[in-house]
PDB file of C-alpha atoms in Angstrom:
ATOM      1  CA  UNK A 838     -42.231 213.764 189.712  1.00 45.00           C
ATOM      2  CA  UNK A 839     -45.923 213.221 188.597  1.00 47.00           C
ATOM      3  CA  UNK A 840     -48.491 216.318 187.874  1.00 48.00           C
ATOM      4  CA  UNK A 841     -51.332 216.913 189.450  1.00 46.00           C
ATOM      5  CA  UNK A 842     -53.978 214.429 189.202  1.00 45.00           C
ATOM      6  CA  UNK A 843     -56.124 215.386 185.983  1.00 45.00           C
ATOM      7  CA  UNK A 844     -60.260 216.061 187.415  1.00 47.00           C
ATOM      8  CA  UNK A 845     -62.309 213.373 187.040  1.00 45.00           C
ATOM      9  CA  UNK A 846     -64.422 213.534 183.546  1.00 50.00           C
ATOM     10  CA  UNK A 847     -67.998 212.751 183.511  1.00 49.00           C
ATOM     11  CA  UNK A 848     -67.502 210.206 180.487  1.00 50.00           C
ATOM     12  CA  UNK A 849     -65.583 208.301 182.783  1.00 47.00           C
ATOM     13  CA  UNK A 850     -66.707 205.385 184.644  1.00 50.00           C
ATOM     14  CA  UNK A 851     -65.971 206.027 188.517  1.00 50.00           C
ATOM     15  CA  UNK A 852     -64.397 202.915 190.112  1.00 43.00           C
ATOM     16  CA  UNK A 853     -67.644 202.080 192.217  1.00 44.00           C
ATOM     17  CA  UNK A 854     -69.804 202.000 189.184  1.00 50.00           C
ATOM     18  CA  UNK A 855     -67.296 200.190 187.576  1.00 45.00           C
ATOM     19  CA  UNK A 856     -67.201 197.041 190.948  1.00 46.00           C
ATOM     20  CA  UNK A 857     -71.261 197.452 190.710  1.00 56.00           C
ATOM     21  CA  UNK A 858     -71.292 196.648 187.221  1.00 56.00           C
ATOM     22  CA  UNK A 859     -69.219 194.023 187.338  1.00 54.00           C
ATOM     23  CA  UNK A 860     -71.435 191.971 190.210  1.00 57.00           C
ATOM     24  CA  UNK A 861     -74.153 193.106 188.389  1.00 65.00           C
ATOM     25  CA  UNK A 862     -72.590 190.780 185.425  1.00 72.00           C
ATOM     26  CA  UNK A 863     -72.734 187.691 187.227  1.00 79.00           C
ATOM     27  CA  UNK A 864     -76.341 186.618 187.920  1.00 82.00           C
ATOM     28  CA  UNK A 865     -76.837 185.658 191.985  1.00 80.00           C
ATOM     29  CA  UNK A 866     -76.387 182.295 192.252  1.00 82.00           C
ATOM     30  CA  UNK A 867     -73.314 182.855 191.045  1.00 85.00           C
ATOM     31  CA  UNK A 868     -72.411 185.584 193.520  1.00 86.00           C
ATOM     32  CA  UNK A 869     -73.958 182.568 196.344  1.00 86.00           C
ATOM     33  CA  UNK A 870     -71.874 179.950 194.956  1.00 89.00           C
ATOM     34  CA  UNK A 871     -68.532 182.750 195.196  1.00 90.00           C
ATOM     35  CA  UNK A 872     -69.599 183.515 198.750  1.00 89.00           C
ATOM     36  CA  UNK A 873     -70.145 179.579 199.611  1.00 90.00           C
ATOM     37  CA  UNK A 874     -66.430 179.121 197.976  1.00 92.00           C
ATOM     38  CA  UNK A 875     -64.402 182.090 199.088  1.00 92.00           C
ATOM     39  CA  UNK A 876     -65.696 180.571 202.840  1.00 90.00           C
ATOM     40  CA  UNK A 877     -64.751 177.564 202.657  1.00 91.00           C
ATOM     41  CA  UNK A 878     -61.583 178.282 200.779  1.00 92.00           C
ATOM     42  CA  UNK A 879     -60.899 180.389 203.847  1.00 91.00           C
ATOM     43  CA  UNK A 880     -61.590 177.654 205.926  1.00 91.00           C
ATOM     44  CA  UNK A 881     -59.068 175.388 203.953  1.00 91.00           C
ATOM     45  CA  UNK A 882     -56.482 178.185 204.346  1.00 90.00           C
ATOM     46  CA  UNK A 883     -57.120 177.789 208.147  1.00 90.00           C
ATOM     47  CA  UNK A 884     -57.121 174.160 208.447  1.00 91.00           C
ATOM     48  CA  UNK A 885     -53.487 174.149 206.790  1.00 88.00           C
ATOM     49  CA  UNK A 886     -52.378 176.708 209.817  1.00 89.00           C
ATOM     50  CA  UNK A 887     -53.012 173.916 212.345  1.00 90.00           C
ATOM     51  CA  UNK A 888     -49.515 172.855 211.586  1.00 87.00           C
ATOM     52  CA  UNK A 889     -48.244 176.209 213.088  1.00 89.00           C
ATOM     53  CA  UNK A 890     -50.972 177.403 215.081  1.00 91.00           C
ATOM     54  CA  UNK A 891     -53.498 175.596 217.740  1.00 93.00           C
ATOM     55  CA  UNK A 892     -56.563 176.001 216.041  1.00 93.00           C
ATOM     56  CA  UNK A 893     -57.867 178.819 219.079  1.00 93.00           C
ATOM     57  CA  UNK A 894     -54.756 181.037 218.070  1.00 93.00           C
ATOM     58  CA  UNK A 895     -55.927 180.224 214.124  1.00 92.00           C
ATOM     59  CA  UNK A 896     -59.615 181.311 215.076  1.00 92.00           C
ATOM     60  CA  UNK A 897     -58.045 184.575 216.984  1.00 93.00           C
ATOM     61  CA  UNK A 898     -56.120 185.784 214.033  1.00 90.00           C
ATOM     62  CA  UNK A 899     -59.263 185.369 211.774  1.00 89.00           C
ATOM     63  CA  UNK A 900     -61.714 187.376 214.292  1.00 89.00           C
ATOM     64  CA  UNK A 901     -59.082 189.664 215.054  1.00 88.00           C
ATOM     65  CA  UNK A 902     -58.747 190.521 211.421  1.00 84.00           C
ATOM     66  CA  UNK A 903     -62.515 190.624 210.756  1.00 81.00           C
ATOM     67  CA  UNK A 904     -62.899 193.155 213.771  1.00 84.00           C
ATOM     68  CA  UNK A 905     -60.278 195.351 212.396  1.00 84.00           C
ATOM     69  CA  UNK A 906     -61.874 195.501 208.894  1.00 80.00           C
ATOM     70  CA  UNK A 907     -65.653 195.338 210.039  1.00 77.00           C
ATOM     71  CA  UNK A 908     -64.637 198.009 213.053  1.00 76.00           C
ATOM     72  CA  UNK A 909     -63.550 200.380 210.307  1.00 76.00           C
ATOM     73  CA  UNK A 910     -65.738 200.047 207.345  1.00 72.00           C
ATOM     74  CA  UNK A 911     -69.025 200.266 210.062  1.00 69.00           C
ATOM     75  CA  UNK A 912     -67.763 201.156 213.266  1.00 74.00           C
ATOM     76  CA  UNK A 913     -70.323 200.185 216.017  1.00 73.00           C
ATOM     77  CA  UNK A 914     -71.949 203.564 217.989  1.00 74.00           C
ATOM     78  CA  UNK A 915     -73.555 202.438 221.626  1.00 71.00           C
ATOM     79  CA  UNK A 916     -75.008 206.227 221.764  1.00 76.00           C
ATOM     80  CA  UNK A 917     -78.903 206.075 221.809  1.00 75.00           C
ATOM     81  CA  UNK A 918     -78.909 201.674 222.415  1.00 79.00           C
ATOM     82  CA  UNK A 919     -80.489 200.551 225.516  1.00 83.00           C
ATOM     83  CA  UNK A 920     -79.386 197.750 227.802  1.00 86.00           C
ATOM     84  CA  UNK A 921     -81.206 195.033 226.074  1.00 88.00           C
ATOM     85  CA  UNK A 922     -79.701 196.615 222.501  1.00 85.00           C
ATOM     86  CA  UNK A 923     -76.437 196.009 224.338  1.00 88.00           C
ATOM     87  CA  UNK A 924     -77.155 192.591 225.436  1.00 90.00           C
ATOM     88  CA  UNK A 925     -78.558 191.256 222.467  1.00 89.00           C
ATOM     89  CA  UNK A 926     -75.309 192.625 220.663  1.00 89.00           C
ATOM     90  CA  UNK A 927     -73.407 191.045 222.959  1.00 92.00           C
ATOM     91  CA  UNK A 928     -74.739 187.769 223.424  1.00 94.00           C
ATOM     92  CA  UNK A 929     -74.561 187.835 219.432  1.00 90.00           C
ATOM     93  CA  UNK A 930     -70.339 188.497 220.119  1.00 91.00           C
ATOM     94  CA  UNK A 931     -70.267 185.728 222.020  1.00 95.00           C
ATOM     95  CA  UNK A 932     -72.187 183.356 220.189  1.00 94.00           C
ATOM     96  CA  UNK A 933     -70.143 184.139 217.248  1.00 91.00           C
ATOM     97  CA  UNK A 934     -66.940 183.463 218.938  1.00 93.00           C
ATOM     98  CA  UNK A 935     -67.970 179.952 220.346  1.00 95.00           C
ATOM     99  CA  UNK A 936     -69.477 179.459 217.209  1.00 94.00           C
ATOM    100  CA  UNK A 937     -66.026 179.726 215.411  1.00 93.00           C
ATOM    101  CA  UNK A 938     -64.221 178.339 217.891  1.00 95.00           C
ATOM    102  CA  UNK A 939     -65.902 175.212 217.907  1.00 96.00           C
ATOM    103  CA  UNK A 940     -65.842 174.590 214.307  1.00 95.00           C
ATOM    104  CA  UNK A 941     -62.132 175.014 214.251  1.00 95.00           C
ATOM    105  CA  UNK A 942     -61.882 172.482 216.785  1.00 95.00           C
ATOM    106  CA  UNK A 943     -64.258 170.412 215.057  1.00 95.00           C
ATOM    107  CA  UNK A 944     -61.870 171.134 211.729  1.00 94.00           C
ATOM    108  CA  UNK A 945     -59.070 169.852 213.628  1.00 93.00           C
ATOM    109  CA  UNK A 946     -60.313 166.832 214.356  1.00 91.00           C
ATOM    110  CA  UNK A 947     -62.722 166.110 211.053  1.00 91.00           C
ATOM    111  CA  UNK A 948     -62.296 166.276 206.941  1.00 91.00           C
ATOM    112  CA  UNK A 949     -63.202 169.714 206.022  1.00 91.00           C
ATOM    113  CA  UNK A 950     -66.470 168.652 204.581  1.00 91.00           C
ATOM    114  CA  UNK A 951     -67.586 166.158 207.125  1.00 91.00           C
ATOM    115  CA  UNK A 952     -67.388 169.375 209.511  1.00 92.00           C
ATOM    116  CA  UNK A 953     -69.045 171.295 207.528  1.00 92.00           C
ATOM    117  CA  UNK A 954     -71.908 169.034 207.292  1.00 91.00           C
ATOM    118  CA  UNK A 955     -72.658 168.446 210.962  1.00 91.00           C
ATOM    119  CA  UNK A 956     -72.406 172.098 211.398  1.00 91.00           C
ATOM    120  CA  UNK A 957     -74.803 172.838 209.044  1.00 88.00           C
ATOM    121  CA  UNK A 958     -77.070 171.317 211.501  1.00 88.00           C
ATOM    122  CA  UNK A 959     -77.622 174.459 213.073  1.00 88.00           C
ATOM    123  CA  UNK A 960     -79.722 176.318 209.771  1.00 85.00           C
ATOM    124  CA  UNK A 961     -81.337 173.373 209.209  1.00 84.00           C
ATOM    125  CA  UNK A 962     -83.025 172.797 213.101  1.00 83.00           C
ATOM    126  CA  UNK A 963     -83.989 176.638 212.314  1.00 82.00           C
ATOM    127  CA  UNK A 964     -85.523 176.114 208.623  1.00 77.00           C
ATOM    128  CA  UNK A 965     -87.804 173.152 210.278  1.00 78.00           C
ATOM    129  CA  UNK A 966     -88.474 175.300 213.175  1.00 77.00           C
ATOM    130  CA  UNK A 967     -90.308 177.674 211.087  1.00 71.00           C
ATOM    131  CA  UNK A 968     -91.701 174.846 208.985  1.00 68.00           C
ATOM    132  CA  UNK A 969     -93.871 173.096 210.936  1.00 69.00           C
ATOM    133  CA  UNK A 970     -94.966 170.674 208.485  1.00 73.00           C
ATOM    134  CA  UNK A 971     -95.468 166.750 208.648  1.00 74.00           C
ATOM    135  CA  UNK A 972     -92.802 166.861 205.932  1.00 74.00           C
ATOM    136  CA  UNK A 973     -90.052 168.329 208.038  1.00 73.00           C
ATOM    137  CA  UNK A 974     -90.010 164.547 210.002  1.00 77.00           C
ATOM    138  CA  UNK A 975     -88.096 163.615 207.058  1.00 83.00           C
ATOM    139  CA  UNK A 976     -85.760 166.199 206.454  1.00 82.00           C
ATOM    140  CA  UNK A 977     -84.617 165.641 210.284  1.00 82.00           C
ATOM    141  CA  UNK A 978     -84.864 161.510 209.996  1.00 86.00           C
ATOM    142  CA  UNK A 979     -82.761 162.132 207.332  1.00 87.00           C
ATOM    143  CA  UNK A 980     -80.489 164.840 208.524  1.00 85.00           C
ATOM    144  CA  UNK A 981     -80.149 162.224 211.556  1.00 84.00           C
ATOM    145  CA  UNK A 982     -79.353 159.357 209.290  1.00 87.00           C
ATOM    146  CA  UNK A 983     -76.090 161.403 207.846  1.00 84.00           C
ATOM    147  CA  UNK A 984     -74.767 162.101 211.003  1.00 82.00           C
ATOM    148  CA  UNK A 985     -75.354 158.064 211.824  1.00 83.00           C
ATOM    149  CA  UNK A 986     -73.446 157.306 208.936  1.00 83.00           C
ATOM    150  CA  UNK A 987     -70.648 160.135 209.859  1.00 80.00           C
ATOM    151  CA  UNK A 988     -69.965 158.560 213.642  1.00 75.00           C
ATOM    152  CA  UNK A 989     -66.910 156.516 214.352  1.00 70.00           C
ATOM    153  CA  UNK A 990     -68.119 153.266 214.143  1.00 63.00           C
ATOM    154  CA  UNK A 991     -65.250 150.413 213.602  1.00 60.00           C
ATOM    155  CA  UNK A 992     -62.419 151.541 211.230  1.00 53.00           C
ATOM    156  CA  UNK A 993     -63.740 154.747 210.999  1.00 47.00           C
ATOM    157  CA  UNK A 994     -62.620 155.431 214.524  1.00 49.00           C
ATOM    158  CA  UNK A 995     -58.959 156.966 213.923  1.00 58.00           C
ATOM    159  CA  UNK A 996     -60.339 159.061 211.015  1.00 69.00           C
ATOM    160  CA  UNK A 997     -63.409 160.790 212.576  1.00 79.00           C
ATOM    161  CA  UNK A 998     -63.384 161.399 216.510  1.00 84.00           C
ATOM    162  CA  UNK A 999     -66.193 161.923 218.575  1.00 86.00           C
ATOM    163  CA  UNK A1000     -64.743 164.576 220.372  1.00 90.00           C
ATOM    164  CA  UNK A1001     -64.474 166.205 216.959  1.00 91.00           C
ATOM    165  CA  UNK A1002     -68.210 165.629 216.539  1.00 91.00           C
ATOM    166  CA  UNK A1003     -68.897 167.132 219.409  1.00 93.00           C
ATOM    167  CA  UNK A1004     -67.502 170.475 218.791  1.00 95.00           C
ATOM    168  CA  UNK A1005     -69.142 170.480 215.311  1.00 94.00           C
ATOM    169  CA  UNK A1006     -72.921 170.147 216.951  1.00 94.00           C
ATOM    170  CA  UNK A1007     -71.914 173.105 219.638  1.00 96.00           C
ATOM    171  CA  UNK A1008     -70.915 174.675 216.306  1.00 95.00           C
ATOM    172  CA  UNK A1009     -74.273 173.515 214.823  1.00 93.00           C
ATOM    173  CA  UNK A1010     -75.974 175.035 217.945  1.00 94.00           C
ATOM    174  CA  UNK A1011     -74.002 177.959 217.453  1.00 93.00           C
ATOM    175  CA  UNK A1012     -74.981 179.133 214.365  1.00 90.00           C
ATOM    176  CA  UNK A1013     -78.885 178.473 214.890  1.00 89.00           C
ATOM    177  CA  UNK A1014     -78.472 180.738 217.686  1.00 89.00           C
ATOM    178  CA  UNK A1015     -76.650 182.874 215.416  1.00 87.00           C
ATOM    179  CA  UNK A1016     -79.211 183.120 213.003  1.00 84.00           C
ATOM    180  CA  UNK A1017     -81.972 184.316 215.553  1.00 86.00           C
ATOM    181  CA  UNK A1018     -79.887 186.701 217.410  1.00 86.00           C
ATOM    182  CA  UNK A1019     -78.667 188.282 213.765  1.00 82.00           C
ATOM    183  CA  UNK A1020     -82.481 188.951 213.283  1.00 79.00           C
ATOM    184  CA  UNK A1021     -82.649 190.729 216.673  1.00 84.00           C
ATOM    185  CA  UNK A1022     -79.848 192.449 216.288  1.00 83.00           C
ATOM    186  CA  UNK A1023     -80.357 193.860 212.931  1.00 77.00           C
ATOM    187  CA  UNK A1024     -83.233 195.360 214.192  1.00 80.00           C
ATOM    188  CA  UNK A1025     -81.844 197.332 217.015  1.00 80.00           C
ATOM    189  CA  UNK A1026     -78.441 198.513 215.171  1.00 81.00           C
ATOM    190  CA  UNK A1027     -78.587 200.698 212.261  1.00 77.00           C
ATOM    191  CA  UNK A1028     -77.132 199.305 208.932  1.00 70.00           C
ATOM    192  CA  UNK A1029     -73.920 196.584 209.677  1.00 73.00           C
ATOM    193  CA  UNK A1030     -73.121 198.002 212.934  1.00 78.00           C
ATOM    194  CA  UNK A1031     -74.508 195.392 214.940  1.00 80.00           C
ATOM    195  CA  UNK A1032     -72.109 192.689 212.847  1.00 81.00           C
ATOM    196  CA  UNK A1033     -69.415 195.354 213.893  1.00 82.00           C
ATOM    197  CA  UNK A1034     -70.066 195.257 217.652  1.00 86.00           C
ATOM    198  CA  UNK A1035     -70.745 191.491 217.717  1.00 87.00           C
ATOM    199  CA  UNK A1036     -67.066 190.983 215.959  1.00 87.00           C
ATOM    200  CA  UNK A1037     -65.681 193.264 218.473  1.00 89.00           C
ATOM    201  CA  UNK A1038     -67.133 191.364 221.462  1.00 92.00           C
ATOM    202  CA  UNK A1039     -65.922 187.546 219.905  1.00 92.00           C
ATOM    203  CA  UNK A1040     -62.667 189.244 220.095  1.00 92.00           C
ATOM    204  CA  UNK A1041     -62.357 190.233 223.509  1.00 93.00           C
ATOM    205  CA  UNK A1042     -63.757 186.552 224.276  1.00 94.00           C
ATOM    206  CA  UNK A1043     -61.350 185.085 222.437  1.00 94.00           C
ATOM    207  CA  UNK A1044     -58.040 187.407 222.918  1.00 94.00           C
ATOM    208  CA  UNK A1045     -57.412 185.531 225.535  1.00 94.00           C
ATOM    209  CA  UNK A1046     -57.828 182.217 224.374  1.00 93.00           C
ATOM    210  CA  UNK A1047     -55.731 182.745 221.230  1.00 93.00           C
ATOM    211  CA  UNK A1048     -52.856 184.675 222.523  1.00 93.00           C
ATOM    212  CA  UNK A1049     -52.302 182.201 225.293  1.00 92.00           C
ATOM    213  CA  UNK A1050     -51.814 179.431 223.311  1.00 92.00           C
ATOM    214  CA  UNK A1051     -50.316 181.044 220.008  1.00 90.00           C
ATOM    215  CA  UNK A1052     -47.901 183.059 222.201  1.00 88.00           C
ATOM    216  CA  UNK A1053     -44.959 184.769 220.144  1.00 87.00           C
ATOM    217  CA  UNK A1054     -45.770 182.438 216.795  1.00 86.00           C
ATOM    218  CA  UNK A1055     -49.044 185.076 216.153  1.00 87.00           C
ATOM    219  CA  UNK A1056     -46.052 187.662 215.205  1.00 85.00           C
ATOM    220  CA  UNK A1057     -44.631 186.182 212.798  1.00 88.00           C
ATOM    221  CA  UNK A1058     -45.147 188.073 209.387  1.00 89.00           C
ATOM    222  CA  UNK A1059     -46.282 185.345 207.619  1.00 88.00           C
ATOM    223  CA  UNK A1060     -48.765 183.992 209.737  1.00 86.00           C
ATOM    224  CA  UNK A1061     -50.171 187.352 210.357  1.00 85.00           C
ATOM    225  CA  UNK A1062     -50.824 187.690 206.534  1.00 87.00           C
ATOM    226  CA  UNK A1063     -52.332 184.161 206.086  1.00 86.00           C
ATOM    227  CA  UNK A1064     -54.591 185.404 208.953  1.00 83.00           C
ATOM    228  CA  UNK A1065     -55.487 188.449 207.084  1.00 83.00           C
ATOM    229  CA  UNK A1066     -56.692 186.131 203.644  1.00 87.00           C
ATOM    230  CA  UNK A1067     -58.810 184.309 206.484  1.00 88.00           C
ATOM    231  CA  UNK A1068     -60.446 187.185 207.867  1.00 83.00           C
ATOM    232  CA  UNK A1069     -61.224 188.579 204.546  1.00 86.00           C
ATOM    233  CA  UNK A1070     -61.869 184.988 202.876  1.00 89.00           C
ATOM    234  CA  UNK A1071     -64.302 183.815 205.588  1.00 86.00           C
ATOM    235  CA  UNK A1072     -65.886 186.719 206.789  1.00 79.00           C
ATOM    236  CA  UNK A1073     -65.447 190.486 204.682  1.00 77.00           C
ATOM    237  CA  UNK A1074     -65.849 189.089 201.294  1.00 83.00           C
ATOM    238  CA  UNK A1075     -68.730 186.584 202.076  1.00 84.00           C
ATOM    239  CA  UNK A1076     -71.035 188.438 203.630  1.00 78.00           C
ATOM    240  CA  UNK A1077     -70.465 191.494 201.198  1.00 75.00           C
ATOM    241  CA  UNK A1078     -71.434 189.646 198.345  1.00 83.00           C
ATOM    242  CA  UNK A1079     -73.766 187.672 200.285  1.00 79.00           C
ATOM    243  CA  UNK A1080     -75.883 190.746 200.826  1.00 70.00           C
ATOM    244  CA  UNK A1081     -75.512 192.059 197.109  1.00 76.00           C
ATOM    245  CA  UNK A1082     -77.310 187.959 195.999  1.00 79.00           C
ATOM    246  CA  UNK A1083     -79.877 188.719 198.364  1.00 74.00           C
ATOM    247  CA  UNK A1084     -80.921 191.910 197.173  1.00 75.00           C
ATOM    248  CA  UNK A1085     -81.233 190.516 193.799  1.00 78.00           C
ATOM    249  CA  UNK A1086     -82.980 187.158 194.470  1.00 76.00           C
ATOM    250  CA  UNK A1087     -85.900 186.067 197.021  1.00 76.00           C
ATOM    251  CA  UNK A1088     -84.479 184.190 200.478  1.00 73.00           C
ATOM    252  CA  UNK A1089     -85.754 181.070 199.693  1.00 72.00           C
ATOM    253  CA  UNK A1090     -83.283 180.404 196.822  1.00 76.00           C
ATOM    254  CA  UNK A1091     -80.615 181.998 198.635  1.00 77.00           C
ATOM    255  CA  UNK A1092     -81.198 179.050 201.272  1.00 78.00           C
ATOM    256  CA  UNK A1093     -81.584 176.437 198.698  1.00 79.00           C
ATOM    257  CA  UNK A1094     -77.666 177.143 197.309  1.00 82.00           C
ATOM    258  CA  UNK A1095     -76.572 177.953 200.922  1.00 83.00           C
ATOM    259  CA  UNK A1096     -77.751 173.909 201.089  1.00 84.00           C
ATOM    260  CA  UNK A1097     -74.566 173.108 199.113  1.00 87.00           C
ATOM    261  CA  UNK A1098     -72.371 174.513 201.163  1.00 89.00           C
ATOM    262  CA  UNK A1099     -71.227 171.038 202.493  1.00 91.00           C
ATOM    263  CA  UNK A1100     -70.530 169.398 199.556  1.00 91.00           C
ATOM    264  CA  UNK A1101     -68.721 172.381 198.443  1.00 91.00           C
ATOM    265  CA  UNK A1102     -66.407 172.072 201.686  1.00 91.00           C
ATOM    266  CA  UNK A1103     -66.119 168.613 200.890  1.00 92.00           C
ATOM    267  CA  UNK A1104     -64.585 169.575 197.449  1.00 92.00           C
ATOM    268  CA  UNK A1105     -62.345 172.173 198.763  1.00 92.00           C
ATOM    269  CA  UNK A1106     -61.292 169.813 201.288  1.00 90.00           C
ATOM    270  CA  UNK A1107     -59.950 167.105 198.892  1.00 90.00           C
ATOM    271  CA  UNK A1108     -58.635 170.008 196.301  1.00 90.00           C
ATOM    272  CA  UNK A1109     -57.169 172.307 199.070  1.00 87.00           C
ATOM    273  CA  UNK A1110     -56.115 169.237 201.609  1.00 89.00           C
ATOM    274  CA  UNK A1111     -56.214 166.296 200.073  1.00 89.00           C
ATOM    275  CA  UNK A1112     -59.055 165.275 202.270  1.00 90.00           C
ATOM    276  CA  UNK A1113     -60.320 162.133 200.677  1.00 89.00           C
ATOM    277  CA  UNK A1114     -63.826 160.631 201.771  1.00 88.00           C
ATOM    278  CA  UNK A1115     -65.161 157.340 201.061  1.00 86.00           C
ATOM    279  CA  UNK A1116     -68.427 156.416 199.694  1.00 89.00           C
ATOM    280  CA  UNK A1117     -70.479 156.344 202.828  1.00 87.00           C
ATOM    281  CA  UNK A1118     -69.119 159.781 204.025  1.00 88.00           C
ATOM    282  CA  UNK A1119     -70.482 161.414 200.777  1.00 91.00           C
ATOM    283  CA  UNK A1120     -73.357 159.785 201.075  1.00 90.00           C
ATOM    284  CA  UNK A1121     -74.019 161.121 204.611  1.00 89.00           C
ATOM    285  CA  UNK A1122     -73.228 164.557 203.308  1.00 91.00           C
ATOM    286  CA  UNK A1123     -75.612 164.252 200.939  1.00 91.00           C
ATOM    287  CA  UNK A1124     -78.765 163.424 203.558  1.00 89.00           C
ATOM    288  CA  UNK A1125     -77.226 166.573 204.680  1.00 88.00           C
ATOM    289  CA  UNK A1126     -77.774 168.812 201.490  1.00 89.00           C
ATOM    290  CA  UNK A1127     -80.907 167.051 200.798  1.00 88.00           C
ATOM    291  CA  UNK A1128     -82.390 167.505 204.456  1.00 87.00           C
ATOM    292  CA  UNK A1129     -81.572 171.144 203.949  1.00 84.00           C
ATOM    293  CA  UNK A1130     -82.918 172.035 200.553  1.00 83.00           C
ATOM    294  CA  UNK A1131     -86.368 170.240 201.694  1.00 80.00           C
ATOM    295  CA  UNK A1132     -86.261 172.124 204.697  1.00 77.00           C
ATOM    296  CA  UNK A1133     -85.507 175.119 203.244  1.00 74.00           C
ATOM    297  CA  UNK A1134     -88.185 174.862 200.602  1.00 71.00           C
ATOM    298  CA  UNK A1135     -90.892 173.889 202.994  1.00 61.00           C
ATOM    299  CA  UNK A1136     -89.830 176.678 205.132  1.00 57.00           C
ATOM    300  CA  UNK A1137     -92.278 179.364 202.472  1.00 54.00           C
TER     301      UNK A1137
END
């Protein structure tokens, strides 16, 4: 039988000093690059449930989990919102849902980080939106061109659908809407509560979805803990340490290294799932990165 627990000393480091200090080691763009991996490591983890799971049960298990985590660490309070607080929060829920869902359809259709790319789409439109520069012309003819390069044409036409394309741009949609509505929101719900409700709402939209076609399967043990990695991978972790980078450097950099977010799926992709792309699909991703850090950078 163990004592007591001994008071805690002042000389002692607590253990919230001690996780502080240790983020505080790396310098931000590392913590960006850890957030860009740990998502698209999530994603990987995902993609390799398709086997088991139809990607809308995959994309249930991973909001469900994220609801459950967000719903306790910053649990979502509707007293003192009015009805457009509501609605914003809610059209945020459901954007977030469709947003997922689409990208894990896209995901079972495309390589990891040709996916990625298209969806990334969606930040971009919104970084030349707020440009408005002669400059941005190029960023979008040459966002356009990778996407060009990324459609079936010929032999490419088993390997990359257009159906899977498809999904990816309502994806890319998606998360510009995101983006806007997250600036709304953030306004109108105190602290992370707004994330909370919004994760709440995807889940109700998507309960349905996801149970219906993952059926019994979704209880299995196993699943239910790859599901939990997800959650945490692609969502809790992320956007924890995303919001330590950006207190520590200014938004425009953040942007820049969100830019290589592609090319990092397109690693993980070939490390995680052997995804191997040929010359012209790495090239396309790169118009990609390359539209996005000039649009990001014009975007002062």
């Amino acid at each position: 039988m163990h004592g007591p627990a001994e008071p805690y000393k002042p000389g002692l480091p607590r253990p919230g000093a001690l996780l502080r200090a240790a983020s505080d080691a790396i310098p931000p763009s590392g913590l960006v690059l850890l957030a860009i991996l740990s998502v698209q490591v999530g994603a990987g983890f995902a993609k390799d449930l398709f086997s088991q799971l139809p990607p809308s049960a995959v994309v249930f298990l991973r909001i469900a989990m994220g609801a459950l985590i967000m719903g306790v660490v910053a649990r979502p309070r509707l007293k003192g919102l009015t009805r457009v607080d509501v609605g914003l929060g809610v059209a945020f829920g459901v954007t977030l849902g469709v947003m997922n869902l689409s990208f894990y359809e896209a995901l079972a259709r495309l390589p990891m980080g040709i996916a990625v790319a298209i969806e990334f789409l969606g930040p971009l439109g919104v970084a030349v939106a707020a440009s408005r520069r002669r400059l941005d012309l190029l960023w979008v003819a040459l966002a356009g061109s990778g996407v060009v390069l990324l459609a079936p044409w010929g032999t490419t036409a088993s390997r990359i659908s257009w159906a899977g394309i498809g999904f990816a741009l309502v994806a890319a949609v998606c998360w510009a809407g995101y983006i806007l509505l997250s600036a709304a929101v953030g306004q109108r719900f105190p602290g992370t509560s707004g994330l909370s409700f919004a994760m709440i709402v995807s889940f109700l939209l998507i309960a349905p979805v996801g149970i219906g076609t993952g059926g019994a399967d979704l209880l299995q043990p196993e699943l239910l803990l790859i599901g939990l990695g997800v959650g945490l991978l692609s969502s809790v972790i992320p956007y924890s340490i995303e919001l330590e980078a950006l207190r520590r450097m200014p938004k425009q950099v953040f942007g820049i290294l969100m830019s290589l977010e592609p090319a990092v799926a397109a690693m993980v992709g070939l490390l995680v799932l052997g995804e191997v792309l040929d010359v012209r699909e790495w090239a396309a991703i790169g118009c990609v990165v390359v539209a996005s850090v000039g649009a990001t950078r014009a975007s002062r």
